[in-house]
mmCIF file of the C-alpha atoms, coordinates in Angstrom:
data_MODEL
# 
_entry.id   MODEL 
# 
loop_
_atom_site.group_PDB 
_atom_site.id 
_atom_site.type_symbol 
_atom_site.label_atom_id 
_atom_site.label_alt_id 
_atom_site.label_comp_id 
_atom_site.label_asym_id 
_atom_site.label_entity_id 
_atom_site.label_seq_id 
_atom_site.pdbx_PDB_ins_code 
_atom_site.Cartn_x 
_atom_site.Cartn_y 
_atom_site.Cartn_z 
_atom_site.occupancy 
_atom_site.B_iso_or_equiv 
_atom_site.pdbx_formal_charge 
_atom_site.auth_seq_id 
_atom_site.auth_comp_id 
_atom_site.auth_asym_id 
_atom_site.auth_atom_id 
_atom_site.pdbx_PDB_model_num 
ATOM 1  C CA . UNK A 1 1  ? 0.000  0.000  0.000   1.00 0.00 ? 1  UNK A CA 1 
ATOM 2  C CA . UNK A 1 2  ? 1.596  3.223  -1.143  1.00 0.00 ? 2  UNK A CA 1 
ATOM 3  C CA . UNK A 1 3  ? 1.682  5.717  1.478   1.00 0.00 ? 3  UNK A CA 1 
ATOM 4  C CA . UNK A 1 4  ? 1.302  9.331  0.686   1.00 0.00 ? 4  UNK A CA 1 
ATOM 5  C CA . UNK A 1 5  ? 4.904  11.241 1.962   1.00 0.00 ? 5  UNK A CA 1 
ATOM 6  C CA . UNK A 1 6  ? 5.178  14.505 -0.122  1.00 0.00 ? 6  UNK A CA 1 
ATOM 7  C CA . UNK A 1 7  ? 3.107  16.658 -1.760  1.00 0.00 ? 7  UNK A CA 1 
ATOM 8  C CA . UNK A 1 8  ? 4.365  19.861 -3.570  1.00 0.00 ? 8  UNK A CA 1 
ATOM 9  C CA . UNK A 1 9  ? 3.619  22.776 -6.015  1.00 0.00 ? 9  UNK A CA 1 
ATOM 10 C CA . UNK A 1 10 ? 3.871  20.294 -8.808  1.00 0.00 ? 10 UNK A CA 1 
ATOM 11 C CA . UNK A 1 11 ? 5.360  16.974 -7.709  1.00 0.00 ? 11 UNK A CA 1 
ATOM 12 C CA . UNK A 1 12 ? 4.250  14.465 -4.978  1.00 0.00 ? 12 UNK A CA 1 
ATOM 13 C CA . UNK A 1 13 ? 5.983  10.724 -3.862  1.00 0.00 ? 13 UNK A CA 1 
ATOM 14 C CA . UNK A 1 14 ? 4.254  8.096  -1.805  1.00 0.00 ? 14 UNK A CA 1 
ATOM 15 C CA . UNK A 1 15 ? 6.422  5.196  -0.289  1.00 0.00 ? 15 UNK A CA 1 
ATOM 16 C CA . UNK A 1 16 ? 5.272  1.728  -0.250  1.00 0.00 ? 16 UNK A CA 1 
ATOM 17 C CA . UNK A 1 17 ? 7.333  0.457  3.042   1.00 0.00 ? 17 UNK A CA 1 
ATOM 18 C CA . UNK A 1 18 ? 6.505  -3.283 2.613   1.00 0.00 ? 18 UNK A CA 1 
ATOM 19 C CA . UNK A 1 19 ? 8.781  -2.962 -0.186  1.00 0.00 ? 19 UNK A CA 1 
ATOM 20 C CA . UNK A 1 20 ? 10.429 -0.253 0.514   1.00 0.00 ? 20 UNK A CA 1 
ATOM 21 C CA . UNK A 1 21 ? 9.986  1.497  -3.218  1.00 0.00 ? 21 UNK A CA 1 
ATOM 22 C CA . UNK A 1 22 ? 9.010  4.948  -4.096  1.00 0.00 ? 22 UNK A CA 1 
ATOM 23 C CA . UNK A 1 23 ? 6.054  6.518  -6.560  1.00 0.00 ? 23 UNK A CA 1 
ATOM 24 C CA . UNK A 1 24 ? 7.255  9.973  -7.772  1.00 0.00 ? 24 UNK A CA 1 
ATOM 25 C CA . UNK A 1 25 ? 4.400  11.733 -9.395  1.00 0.00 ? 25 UNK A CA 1 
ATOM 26 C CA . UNK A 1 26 ? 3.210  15.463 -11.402 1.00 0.00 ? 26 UNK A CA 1 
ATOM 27 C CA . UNK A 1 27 ? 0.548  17.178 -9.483  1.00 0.00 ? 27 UNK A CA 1 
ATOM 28 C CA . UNK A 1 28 ? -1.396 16.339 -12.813 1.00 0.00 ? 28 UNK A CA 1 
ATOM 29 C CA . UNK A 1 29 ? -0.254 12.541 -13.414 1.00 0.00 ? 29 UNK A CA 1 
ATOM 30 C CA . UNK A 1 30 ? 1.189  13.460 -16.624 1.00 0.00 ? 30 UNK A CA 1 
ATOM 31 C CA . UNK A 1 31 ? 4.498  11.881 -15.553 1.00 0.00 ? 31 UNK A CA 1 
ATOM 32 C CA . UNK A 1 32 ? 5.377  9.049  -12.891 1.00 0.00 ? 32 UNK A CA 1 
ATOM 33 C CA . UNK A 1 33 ? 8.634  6.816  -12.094 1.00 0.00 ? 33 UNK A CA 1 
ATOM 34 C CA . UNK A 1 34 ? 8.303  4.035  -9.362  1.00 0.00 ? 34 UNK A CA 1 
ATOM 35 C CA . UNK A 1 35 ? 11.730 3.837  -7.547  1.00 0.00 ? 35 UNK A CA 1 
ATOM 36 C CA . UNK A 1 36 ? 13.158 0.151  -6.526  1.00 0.00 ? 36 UNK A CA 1 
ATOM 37 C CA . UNK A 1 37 ? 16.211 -1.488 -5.884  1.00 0.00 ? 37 UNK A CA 1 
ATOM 38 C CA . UNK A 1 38 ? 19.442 1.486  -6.588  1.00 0.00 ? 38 UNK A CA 1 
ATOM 39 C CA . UNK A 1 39 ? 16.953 3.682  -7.896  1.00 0.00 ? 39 UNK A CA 1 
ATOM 40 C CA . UNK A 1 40 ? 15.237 3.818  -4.689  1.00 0.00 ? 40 UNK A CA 1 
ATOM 41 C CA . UNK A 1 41 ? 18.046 3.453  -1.725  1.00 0.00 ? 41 UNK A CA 1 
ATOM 42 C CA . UNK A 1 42 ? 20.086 6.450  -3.731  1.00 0.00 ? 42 UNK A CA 1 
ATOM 43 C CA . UNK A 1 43 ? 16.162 8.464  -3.635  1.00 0.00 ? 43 UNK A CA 1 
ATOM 44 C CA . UNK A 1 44 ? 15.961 7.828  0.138   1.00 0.00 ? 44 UNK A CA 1 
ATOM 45 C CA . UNK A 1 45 ? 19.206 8.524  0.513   1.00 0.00 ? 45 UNK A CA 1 
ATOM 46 C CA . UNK A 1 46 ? 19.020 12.287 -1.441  1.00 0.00 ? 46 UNK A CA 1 
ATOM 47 C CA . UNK A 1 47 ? 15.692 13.126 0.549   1.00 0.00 ? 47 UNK A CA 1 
ATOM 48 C CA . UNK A 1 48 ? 17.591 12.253 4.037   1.00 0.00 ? 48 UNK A CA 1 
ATOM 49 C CA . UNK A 1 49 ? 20.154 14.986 2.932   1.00 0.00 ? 49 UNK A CA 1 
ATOM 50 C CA . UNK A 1 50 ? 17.299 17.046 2.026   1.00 0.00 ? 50 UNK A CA 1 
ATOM 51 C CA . UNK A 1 51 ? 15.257 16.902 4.879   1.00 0.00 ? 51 UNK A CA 1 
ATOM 52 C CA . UNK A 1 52 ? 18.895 17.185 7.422   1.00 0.00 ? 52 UNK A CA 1 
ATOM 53 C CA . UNK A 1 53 ? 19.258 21.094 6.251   1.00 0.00 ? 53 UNK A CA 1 
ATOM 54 C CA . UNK A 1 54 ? 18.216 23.720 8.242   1.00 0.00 ? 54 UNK A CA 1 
ATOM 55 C CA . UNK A 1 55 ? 14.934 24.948 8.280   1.00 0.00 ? 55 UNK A CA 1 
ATOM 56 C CA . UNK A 1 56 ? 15.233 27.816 5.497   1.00 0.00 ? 56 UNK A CA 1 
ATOM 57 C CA . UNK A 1 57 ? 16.491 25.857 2.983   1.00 0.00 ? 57 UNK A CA 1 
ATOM 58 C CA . UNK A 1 58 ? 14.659 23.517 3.150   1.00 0.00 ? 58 UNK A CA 1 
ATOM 59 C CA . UNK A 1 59 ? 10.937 24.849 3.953   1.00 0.00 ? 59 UNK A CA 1 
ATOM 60 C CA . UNK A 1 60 ? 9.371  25.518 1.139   1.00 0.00 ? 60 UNK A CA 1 
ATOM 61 C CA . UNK A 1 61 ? 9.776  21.988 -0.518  1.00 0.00 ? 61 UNK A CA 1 
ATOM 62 C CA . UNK A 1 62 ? 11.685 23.115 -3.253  1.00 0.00 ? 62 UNK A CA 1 
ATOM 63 C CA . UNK A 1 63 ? 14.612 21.193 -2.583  1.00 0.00 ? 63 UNK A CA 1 
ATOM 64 C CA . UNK A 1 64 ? 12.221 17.662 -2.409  1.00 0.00 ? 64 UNK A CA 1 
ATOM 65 C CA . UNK A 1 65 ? 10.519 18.808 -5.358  1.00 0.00 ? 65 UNK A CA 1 
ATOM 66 C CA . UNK A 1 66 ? 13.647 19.244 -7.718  1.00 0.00 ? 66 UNK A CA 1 
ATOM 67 C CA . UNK A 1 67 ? 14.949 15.461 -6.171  1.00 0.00 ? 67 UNK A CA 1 
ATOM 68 C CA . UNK A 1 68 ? 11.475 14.659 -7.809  1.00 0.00 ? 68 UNK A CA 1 
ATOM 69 C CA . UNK A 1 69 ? 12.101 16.362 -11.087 1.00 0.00 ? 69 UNK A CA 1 
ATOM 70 C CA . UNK A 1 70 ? 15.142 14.579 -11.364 1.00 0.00 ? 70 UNK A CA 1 
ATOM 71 C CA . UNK A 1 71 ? 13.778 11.182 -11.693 1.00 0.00 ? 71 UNK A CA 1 
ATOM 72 C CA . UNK A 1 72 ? 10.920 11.907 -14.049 1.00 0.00 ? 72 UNK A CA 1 
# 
């Protein structure tokens, strides 16, 4: 069951944690990658950076929406 983690301006991911993969989304579903294996330790790994910044960097999302970008 994919559980919803992020939602943005214009991208989204939900994390399924039985198998620990990711769904990276548009706002609009034009454009979707599900993460597994590499794909998705390296994803985790770049969103664990993300969210360990200080508070103004990382506030408005931006940062987690770009990681997103990246891998549609």
């Amino acid at each position: 069951m994919l559980l919803p983690v992020f939602s943005g301006q214009k991208y989204s991911y939900s994390y399924e944690p039985e198998t620990r993969n990711y769904f990276l989304h548009d706002n609009e579903y034009k454009s979707h990658a599900y993460l597994q294996g590499d794909d998705a330790r390296i994803f985790r790994k770049e969103i664990e950076r993300i969210d360990e910044l200080p508070e103004p960097e990382n506030k408005t999302g931006l940062l987690t929406e770009n990681a997103i970008k990246f891998y549609l």
